[in-house]
mmCIF file of C-alpha atoms in Angstrom:
data_model
loop_
_atom_site.group_PDB
_atom_site.id
_atom_site.type_symbol
_atom_site.label_atom_id
_atom_site.label_comp_id
_atom_site.label_asym_id
_atom_site.label_seq_id
_atom_site.Cartn_x
_atom_site.Cartn_y
_atom_site.Cartn_z
ATOM 1 C CA MET I 249 4.313 -48.556 18.054
ATOM 2 C CA ALA I 250 1.678 -48.890 15.568
ATOM 3 C CA ILE I 251 -0.233 -45.310 14.522
ATOM 4 C CA ARG I 252 -3.442 -45.083 14.582
ATOM 5 C CA LYS I 253 -5.296 -46.220 11.009
ATOM 6 C CA THR I 254 -7.497 -43.463 10.760
ATOM 7 C CA THR I 255 -8.794 -42.548 7.831
ATOM 8 C CA LYS I 256 -11.139 -39.004 8.763
ATOM 9 C CA GLY I 257 -9.975 -35.885 10.034
ATOM 10 C CA PRO I 258 -6.602 -33.723 11.466
ATOM 11 C CA GLY I 259 -3.857 -37.742 12.748
ATOM 12 C CA ALA I 260 -5.466 -39.857 8.665
ATOM 13 C CA ASN I 261 -2.982 -42.335 7.985
ATOM 14 C CA TYR I 262 -5.060 -44.034 5.452
ATOM 15 C CA ARG I 263 -7.193 -42.571 2.723
ATOM 16 C CA PRO I 264 -10.966 -42.842 3.018
ATOM 17 C CA THR I 265 -12.078 -45.953 0.553
ATOM 18 C CA LYS I 266 -13.055 -43.365 -2.059
ATOM 19 C CA SER I 267 -10.035 -41.681 -2.749
ATOM 20 C CA GLY I 268 -8.223 -44.352 -3.153
ATOM 21 C CA ALA I 269 -7.266 -46.767 -0.092
ATOM 22 C CA GLY I 270 -3.627 -46.852 1.177
ATOM 23 C CA MET I 271 -1.398 -44.591 3.462
ATOM 24 C CA THR I 272 -1.211 -40.814 2.941
ATOM 25 C CA SER I 273 2.427 -39.360 3.075
ATOM 26 C CA LYS I 274 1.144 -38.588 6.979
ATOM 27 C CA GLY I 275 0.756 -41.806 7.061
ATOM 28 C CA VAL I 276 3.677 -43.099 5.950
ATOM 29 C CA ARG I 277 6.265 -40.205 7.983
ATOM 30 C CA ALA I 278 4.493 -42.131 10.978
ATOM 31 C CA TYR I 279 5.289 -44.926 10.806
ATOM 32 C CA ARG I 280 8.458 -44.840 9.269
ATOM 33 C CA ALA I 281 9.294 -42.156 12.839
ATOM 34 C CA ALA I 282 7.879 -45.558 14.818
ATOM 35 C CA ASN I 283 9.541 -47.846 13.129
ATOM 36 C CA PRO I 284 13.437 -46.741 12.419
ATOM 37 C CA GLY I 285 15.679 -48.054 9.922
ATOM 38 C CA SER I 286 11.888 -48.492 7.842
ATOM 39 C CA LYS I 287 11.725 -48.717 3.940
ATOM 40 C CA LEU I 288 8.039 -47.922 3.472
ATOM 41 C CA LYS I 289 7.215 -45.773 0.955
ATOM 42 C CA THR I 290 3.103 -44.308 -0.859
ATOM 43 C CA ALA I 291 2.460 -45.932 -3.476
ATOM 44 C CA VAL I 292 3.258 -45.477 -7.322
ATOM 45 C CA THR I 293 0.607 -42.793 -8.872
ATOM 46 C CA GLY I 294 2.398 -41.355 -11.323
ATOM 47 C CA LYS I 295 3.329 -42.164 -15.070
ATOM 48 C CA VAL I 296 7.111 -43.671 -14.751
ATOM 49 C CA LYS I 297 10.297 -44.758 -17.607
ATOM 50 C CA LYS I 298 10.452 -48.121 -18.688
ATOM 51 C CA GLY I 299 12.188 -49.951 -15.552
ATOM 52 C CA SER I 300 12.797 -47.736 -13.359
ATOM 53 C CA LYS I 301 13.042 -48.716 -9.948
ATOM 54 C CA ALA I 302 9.304 -47.214 -9.457
ATOM 55 C CA ALA I 303 8.118 -49.597 -12.252
ATOM 56 C CA GLY I 304 9.459 -52.298 -10.807
ATOM 57 C CA ARG I 305 8.185 -51.691 -7.074
ATOM 58 C CA ARG I 306 4.179 -50.564 -8.831
ATOM 59 C CA LYS I 307 5.077 -54.433 -10.867
ATOM 60 C CA SER I 308 5.838 -56.149 -7.610
ATOM 61 C CA TYR I 309 2.783 -54.266 -6.470
ATOM 62 C CA CYS I 310 0.842 -54.931 -8.446
ATOM 63 C CA ALA I 311 1.601 -59.124 -8.732
ATOM 64 C CA ARG I 312 0.885 -58.988 -4.973
ATOM 65 C CA SER I 313 -1.843 -57.277 -4.573
ATOM 66 C CA ALA I 314 -3.650 -59.280 -7.377
ATOM 67 C CA GLY I 315 -3.570 -61.849 -5.522
ATOM 68 C CA GLN I 316 -4.823 -61.052 -2.147
ATOM 69 C CA LEU I 317 -7.895 -59.781 -4.632
ATOM 70 C CA ARG I 318 -7.486 -64.036 -5.940
ATOM 71 C CA ASN I 319 -7.646 -65.025 -2.425
ATOM 72 C CA SER I 320 -11.058 -62.295 -1.045
ATOM 73 C CA SER I 321 -14.071 -63.113 -0.544
ATOM 74 C CA ALA I 322 -17.154 -63.382 -4.054
ATOM 75 C CA LYS I 323 -18.162 -59.721 -2.359
ATOM 76 C CA THR I 324 -14.985 -58.141 -2.572
ATOM 77 C CA LYS I 325 -13.367 -59.682 -5.838
ATOM 78 C CA ASN I 326 -16.730 -58.433 -7.663
ATOM 79 C CA ASP I 327 -17.262 -55.221 -5.477
ATOM 80 C CA PRO I 328 -15.316 -52.557 -7.885
ATOM 81 C CA ASN I 329 -15.022 -49.794 -5.178
ATOM 82 C CA SER I 330 -13.755 -53.024 -3.000
ATOM 83 C CA ARG I 331 -10.047 -51.058 -0.617
ATOM 84 C CA ILE I 332 -8.617 -53.546 -2.424
ATOM 85 C CA ARG I 333 -9.465 -52.779 -6.292
ATOM 86 C CA GLN I 334 -9.214 -48.665 -5.891
ATOM 87 C CA ALA I 335 -6.140 -49.490 -3.982
ATOM 88 C CA ARG I 336 -4.869 -51.243 -7.257
ATOM 89 C CA ARG I 337 -6.584 -48.742 -9.572
ATOM 90 C CA ARG I 338 -4.894 -45.887 -7.372
ATOM 91 C CA TRP I 339 -1.156 -47.495 -7.927
ATOM 92 C CA LYS I 340 -2.775 -48.220 -12.110
ATOM 93 C CA CYS I 341 -2.339 -51.436 -12.316
#
């Protein structure tokens, strides 16, 4: 079962672009409830110790999202407010 992809109102599972894109913690909980066994987690946004699991997750996400950014349209690549750029900024890539 898919969760609602809404960014507004009380049932918001995703952040609006202006606040960094990506899923909210409530959205992650809803996804995990709908998909038992899922290991989905929220973004690594704080300061992390070098070599920690969180640092590894951030490094992995940044590498994946760099590929998404590279394969996106010229309009998206050059727009500082595109969802992918905002999400990368939130993850501190």
